[in-house]
PDB file of C-alpha atoms in Angstrom:
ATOM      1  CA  UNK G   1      18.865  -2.561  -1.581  1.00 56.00           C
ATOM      2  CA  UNK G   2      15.185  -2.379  -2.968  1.00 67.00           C
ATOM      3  CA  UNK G   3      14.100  -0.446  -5.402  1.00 85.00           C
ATOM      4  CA  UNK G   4      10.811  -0.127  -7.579  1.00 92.00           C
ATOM      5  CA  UNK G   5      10.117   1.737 -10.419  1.00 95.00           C
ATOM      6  CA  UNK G   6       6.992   2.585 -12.635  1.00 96.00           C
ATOM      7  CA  UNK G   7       6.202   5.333 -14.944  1.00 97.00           C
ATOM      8  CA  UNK G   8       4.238   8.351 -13.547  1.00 96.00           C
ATOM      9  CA  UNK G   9       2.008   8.934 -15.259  1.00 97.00           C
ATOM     10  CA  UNK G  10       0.103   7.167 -18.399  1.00 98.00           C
ATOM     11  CA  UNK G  11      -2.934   8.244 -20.813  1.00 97.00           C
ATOM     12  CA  UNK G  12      -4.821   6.022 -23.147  1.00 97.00           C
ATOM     13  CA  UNK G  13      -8.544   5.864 -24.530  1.00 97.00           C
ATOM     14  CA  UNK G  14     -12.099   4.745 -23.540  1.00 97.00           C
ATOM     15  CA  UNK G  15     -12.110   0.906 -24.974  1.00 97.00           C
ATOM     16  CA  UNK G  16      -8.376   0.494 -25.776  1.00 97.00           C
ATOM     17  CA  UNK G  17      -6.053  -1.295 -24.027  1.00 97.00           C
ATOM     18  CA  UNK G  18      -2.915  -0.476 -21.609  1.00 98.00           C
ATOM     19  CA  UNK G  19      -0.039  -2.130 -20.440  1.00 98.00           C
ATOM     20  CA  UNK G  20       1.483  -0.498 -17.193  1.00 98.00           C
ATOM     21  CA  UNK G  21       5.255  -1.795 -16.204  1.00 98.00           C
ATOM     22  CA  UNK G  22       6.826  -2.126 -13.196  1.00 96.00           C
ATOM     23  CA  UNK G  23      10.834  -3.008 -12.576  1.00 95.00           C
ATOM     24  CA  UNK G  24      12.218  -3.941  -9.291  1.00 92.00           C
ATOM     25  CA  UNK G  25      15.277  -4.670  -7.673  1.00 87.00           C
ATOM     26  CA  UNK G  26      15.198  -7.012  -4.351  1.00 78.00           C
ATOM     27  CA  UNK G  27      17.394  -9.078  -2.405  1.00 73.00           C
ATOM     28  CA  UNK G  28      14.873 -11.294  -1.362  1.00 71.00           C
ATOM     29  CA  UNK G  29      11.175 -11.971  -3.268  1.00 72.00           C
ATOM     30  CA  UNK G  30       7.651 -13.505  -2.143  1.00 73.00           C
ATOM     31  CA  UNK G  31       5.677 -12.200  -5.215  1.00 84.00           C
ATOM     32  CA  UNK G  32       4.404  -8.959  -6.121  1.00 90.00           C
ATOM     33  CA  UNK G  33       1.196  -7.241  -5.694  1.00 93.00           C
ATOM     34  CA  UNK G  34      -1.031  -4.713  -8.015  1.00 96.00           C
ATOM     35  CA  UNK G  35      -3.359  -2.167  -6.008  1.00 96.00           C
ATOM     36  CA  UNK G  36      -5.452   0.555  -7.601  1.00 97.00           C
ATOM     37  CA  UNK G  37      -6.185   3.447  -5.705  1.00 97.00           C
ATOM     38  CA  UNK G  38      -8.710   6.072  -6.954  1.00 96.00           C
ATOM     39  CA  UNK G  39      -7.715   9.963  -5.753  1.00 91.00           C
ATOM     40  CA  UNK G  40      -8.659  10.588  -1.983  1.00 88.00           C
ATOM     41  CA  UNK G  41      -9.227   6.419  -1.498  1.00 94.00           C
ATOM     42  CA  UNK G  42      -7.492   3.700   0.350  1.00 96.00           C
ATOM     43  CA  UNK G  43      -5.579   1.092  -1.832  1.00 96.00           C
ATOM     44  CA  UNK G  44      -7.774  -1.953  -3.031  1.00 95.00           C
ATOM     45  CA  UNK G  45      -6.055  -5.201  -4.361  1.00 94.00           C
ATOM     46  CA  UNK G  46      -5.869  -6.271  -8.023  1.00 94.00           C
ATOM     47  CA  UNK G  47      -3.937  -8.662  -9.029  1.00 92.00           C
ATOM     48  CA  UNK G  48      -0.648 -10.869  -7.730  1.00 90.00           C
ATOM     49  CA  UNK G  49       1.932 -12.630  -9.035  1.00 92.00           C
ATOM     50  CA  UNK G  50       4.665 -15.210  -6.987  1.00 88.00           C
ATOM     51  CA  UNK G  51       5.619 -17.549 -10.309  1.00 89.00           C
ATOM     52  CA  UNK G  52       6.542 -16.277 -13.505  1.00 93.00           C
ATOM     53  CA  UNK G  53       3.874 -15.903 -16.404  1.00 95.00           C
ATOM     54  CA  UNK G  54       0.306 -14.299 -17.096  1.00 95.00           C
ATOM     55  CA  UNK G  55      -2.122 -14.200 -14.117  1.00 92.00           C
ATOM     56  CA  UNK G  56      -6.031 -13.059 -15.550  1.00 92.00           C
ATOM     57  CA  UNK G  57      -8.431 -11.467 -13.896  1.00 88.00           C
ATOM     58  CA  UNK G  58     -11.336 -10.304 -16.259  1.00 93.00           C
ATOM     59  CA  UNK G  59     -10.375  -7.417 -17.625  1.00 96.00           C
ATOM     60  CA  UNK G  60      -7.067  -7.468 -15.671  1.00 96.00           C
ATOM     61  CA  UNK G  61      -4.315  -9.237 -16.038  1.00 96.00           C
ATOM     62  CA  UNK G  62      -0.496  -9.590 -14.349  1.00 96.00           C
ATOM     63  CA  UNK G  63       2.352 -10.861 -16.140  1.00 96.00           C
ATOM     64  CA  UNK G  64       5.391 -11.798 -14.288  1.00 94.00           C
ATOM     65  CA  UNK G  65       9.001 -12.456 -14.809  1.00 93.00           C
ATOM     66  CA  UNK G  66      11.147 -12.627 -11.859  1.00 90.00           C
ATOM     67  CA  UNK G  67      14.550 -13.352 -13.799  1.00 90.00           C
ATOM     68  CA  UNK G  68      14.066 -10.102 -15.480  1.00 92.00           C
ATOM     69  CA  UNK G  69      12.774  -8.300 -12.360  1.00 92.00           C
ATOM     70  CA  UNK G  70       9.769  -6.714 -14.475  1.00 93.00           C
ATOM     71  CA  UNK G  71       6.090  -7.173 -14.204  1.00 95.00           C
ATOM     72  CA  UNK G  72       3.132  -5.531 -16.084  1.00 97.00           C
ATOM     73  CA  UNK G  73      -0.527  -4.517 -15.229  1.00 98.00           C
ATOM     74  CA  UNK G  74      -2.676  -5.264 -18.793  1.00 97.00           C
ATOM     75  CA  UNK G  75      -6.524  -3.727 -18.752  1.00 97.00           C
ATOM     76  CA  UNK G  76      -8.205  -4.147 -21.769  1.00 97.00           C
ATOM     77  CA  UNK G  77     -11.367  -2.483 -22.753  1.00 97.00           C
ATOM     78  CA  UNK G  78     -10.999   0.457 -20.702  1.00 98.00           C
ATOM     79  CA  UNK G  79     -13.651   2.175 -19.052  1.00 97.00           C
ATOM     80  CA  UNK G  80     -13.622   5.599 -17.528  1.00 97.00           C
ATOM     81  CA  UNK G  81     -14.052   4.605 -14.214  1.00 96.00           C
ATOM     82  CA  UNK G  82     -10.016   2.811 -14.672  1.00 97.00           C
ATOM     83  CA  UNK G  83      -8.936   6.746 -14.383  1.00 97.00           C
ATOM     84  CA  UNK G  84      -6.691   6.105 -10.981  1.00 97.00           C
ATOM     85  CA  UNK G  85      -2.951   5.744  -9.880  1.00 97.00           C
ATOM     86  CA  UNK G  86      -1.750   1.848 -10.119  1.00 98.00           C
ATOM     87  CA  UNK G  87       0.761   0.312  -7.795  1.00 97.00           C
ATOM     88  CA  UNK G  88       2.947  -2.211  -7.510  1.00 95.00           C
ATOM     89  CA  UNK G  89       4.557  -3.593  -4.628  1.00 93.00           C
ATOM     90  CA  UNK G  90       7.313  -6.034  -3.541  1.00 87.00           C
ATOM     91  CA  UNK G  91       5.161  -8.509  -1.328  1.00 78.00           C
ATOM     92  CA  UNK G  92       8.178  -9.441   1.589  1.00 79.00           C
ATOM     93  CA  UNK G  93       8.045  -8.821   5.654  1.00 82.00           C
ATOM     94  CA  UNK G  94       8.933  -5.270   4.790  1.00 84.00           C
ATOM     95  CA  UNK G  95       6.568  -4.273   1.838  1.00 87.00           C
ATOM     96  CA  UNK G  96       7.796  -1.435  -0.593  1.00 90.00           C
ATOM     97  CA  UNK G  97       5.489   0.420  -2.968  1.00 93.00           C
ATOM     98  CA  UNK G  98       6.286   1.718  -6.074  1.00 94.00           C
ATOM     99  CA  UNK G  99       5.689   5.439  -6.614  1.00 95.00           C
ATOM    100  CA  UNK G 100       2.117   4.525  -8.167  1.00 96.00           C
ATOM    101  CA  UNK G 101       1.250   5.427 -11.810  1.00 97.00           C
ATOM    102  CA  UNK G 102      -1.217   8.118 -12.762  1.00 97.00           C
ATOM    103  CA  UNK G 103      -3.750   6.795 -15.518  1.00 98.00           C
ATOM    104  CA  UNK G 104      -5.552   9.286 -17.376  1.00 97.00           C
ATOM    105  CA  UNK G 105      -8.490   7.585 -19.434  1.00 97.00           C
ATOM    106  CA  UNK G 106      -9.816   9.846 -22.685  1.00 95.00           C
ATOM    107  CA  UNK G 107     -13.564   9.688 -24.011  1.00 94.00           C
TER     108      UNK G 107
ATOM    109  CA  UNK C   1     -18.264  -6.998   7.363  1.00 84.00           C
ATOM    110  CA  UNK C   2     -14.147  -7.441   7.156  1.00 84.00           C
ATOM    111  CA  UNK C   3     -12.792  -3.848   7.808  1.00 95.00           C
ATOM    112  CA  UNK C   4      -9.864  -1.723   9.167  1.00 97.00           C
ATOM    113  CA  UNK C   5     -10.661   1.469  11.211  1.00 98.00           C
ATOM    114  CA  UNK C   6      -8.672   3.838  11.815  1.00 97.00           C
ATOM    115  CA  UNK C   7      -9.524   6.866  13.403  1.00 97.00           C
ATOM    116  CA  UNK C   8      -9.547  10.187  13.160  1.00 97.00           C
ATOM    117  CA  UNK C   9     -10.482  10.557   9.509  1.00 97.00           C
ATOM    118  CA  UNK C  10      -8.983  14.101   9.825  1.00 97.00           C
ATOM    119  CA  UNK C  11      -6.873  16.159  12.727  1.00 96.00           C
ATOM    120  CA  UNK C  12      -5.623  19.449  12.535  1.00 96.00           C
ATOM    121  CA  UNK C  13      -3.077  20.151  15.424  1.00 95.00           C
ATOM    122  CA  UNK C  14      -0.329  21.918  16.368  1.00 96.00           C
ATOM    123  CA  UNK C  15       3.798  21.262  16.907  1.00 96.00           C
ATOM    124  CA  UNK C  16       4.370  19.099  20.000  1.00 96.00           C
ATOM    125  CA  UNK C  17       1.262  18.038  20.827  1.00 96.00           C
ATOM    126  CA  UNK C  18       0.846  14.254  21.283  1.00 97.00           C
ATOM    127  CA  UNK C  19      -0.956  12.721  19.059  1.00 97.00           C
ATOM    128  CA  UNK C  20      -2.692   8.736  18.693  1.00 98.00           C
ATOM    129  CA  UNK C  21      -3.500   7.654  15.639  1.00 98.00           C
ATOM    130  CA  UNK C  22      -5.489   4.182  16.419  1.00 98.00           C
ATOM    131  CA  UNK C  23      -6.125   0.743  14.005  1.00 98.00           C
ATOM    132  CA  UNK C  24      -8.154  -1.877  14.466  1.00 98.00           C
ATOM    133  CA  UNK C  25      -9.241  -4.916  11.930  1.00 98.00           C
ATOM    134  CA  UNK C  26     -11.424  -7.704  12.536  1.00 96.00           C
ATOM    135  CA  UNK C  27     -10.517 -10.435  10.423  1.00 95.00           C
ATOM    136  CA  UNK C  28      -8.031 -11.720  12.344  1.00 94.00           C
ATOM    137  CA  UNK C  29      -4.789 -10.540  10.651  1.00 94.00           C
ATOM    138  CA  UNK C  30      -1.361 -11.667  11.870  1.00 93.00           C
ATOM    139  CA  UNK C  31       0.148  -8.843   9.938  1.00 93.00           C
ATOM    140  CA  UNK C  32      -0.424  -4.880  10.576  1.00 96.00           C
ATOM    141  CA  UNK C  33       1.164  -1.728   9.256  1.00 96.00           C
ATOM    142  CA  UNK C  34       1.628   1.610   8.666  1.00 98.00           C
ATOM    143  CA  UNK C  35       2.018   4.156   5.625  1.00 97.00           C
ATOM    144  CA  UNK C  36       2.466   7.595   4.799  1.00 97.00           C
ATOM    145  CA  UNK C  37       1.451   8.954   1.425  1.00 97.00           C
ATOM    146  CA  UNK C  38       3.110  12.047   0.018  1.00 95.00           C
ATOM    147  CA  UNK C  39       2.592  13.662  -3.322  1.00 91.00           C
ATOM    148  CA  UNK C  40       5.503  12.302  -5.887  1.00 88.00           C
ATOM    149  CA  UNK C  41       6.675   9.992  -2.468  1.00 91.00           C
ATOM    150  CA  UNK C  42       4.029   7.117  -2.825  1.00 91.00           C
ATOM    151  CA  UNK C  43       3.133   5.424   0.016  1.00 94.00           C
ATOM    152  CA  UNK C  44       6.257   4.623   2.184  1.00 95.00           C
ATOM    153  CA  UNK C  45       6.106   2.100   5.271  1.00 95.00           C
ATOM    154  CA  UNK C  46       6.444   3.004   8.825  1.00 97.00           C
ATOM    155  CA  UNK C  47       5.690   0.356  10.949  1.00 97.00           C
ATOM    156  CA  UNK C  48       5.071  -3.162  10.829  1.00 96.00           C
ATOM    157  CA  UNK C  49       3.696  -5.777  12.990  1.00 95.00           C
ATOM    158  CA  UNK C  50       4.116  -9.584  11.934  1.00 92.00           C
ATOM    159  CA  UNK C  51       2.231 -10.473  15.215  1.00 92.00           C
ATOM    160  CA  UNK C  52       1.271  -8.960  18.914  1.00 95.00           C
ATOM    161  CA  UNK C  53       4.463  -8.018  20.347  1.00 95.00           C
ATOM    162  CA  UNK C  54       6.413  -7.894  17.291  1.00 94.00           C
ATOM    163  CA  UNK C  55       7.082  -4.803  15.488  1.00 97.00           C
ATOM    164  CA  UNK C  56       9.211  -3.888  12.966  1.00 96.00           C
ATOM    165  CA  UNK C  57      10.937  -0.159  11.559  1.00 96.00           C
ATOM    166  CA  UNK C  58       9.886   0.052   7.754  1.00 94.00           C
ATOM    167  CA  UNK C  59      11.442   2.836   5.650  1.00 92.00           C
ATOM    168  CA  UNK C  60      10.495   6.164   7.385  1.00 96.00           C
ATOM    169  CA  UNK C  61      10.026   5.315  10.691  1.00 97.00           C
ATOM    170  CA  UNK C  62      11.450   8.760  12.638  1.00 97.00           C
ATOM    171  CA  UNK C  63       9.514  10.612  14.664  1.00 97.00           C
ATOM    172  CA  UNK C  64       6.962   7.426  15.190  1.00 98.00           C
ATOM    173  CA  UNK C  65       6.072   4.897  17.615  1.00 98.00           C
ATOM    174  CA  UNK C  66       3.244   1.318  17.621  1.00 98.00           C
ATOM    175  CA  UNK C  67       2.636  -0.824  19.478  1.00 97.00           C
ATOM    176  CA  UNK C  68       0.932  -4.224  19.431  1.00 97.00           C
ATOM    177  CA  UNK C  69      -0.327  -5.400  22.687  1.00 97.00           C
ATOM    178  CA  UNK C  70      -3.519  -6.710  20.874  1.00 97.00           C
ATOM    179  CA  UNK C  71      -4.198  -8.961  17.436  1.00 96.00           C
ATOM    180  CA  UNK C  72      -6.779  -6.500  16.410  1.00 97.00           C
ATOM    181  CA  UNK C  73      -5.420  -3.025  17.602  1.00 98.00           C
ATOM    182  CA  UNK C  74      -2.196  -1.611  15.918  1.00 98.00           C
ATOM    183  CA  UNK C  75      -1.859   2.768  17.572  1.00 98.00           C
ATOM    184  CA  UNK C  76       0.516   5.134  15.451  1.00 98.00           C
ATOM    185  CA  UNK C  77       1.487   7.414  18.465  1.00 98.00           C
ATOM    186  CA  UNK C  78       3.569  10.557  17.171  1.00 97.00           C
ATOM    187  CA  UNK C  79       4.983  11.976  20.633  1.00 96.00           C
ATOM    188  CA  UNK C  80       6.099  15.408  19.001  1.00 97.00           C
ATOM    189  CA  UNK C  81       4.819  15.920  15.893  1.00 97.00           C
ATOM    190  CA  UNK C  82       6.603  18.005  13.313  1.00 97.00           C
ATOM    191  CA  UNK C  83       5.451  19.651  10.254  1.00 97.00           C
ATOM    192  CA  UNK C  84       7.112  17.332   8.309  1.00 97.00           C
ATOM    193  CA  UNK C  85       4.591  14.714   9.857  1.00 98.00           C
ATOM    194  CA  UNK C  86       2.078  16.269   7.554  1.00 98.00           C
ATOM    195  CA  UNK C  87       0.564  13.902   5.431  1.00 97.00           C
ATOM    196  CA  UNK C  88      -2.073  11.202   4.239  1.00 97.00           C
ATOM    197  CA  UNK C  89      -1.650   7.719   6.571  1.00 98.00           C
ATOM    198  CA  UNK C  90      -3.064   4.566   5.609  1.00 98.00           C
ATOM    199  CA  UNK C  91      -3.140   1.381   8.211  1.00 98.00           C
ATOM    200  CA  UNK C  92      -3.553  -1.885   6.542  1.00 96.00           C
ATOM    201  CA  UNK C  93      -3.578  -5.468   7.412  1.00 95.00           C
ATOM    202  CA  UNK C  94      -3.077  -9.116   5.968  1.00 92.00           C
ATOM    203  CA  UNK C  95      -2.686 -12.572   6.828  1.00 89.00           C
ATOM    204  CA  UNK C  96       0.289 -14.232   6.399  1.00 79.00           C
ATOM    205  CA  UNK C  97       0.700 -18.086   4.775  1.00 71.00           C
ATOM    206  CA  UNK C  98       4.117 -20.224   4.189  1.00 63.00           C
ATOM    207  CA  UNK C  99       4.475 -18.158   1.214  1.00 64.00           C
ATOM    208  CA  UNK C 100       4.425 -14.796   3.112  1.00 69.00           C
ATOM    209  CA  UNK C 101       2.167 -11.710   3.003  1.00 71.00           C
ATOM    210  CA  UNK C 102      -1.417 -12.085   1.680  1.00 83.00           C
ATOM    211  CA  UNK C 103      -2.678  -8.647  -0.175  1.00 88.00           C
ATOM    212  CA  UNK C 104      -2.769  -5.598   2.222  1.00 91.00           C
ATOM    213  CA  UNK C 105      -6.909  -4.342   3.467  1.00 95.00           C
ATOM    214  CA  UNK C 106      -6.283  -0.733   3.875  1.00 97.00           C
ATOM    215  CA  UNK C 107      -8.193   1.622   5.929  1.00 97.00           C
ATOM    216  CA  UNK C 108     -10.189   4.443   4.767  1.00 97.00           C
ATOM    217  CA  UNK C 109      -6.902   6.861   6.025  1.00 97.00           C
ATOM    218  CA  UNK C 110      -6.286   9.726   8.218  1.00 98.00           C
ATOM    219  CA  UNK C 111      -5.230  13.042   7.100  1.00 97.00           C
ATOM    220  CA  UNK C 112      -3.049  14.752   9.281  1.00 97.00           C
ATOM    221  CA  UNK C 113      -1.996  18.180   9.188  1.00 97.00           C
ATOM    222  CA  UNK C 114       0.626  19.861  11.816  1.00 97.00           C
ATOM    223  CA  UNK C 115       0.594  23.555  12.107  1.00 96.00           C
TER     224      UNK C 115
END
């Protein structure tokens, strides 16, 4: 079967830094996708990852590592406006979400 | 400007009564879907379209129907909505390359709510 996992909910500070995992099971895989989506908003696209390693984004980056089934979300010098839920997703013909992870950013 | 539309934004209705839910993007997409989100659920595919006349069951498809007679148009059509149909639903769109899906556009969403 499929399965994704991610915590539910994270808090961290104004300027600091936060790593966000994500573990998945699949029987097939294309890549997988980070989306933030601030509370009463659509989605909006981050960050992907099909090969194994670090993908950077300014302040965002992806890390990847398909033998292990586990990626990461990194964003560095947080800002308050980062307070939203983060999801990951299996990128395949059917696409599965993870559960989404809360982020609660502190002055 | 590149956009899905989905409309209504909101609908309050009652058991039973047919309801159309309709999508459309303009960029051309070859893929289309749908999502509910539900609080501690996620978002959870219905539907999915890799192309006109081909759709697909994702994970909670009951109690749903699309169709895709156009590229651009992609209509969630509950026949006889439940309660249970309550919820936030988000179209969304993408192209598709050798590699597979390209990252989802999403809609603004329609909330639903079924007395």
């Amino acid at each position: 079967g499929q399965n994704i996992d991610q915590p539910t909910e994270m808090t961290a500070t104004e300027g600091a830094i936060v790593q966000i995992n994500c573990t998945y099971q699949t029987s097939g895989f294309n890549g997988l996708f980070w989306y933030q989506q601030h509370a009463g908003e659509a989605p909006t696209f981050l960050s992907y990852n099909v090969l194994d390693g670090l993908e950077e984004k300014g302040r965002f980056s992806s890390f990847l590592s398909r033998s292990k089934g586990y990626s990461y979300l990194l964003l560095k010098e947080l800002q308050m406006k980062d307070s939203a839920s983060y999801l990951c997703a299996h990128r395949d013909d059917k696409i599965i979400f993870g559960k989404g992870t809360r982020l609660h950013i502190l002055p | 400007e590149a956009q899905v539309t989905q409309n209504p934004r909101y609908l309050i209705t009652v058991t039973g009564k047919k309801l159309t839910v309709t999508c459309s993007q303009n960029m051309n997409h070859e893929y289309m879907s749908w999502y509910r989100q539900d609080p501690g659920l996620g978002l959870r595919q219905i539907y999915y379209s890799m192309n006109v006349e081909v759709t697909d069951k994702g994970d909670v498809p009951e109690g749903y129907k699309v169709s895709r007679k156009e590229k651009r148009n992609f209509p969630l059509i509950l026949e006889s909505p439940s309660p249970n149909q309550t919820s936030l639903y988000f179209c969304a769109s993408s192209s598709r390359t050798g590699m597979g899906n390209q990252p989802q556009h999403f809609g603004d969403g329609t909330r639903l709510s079924i007395l």
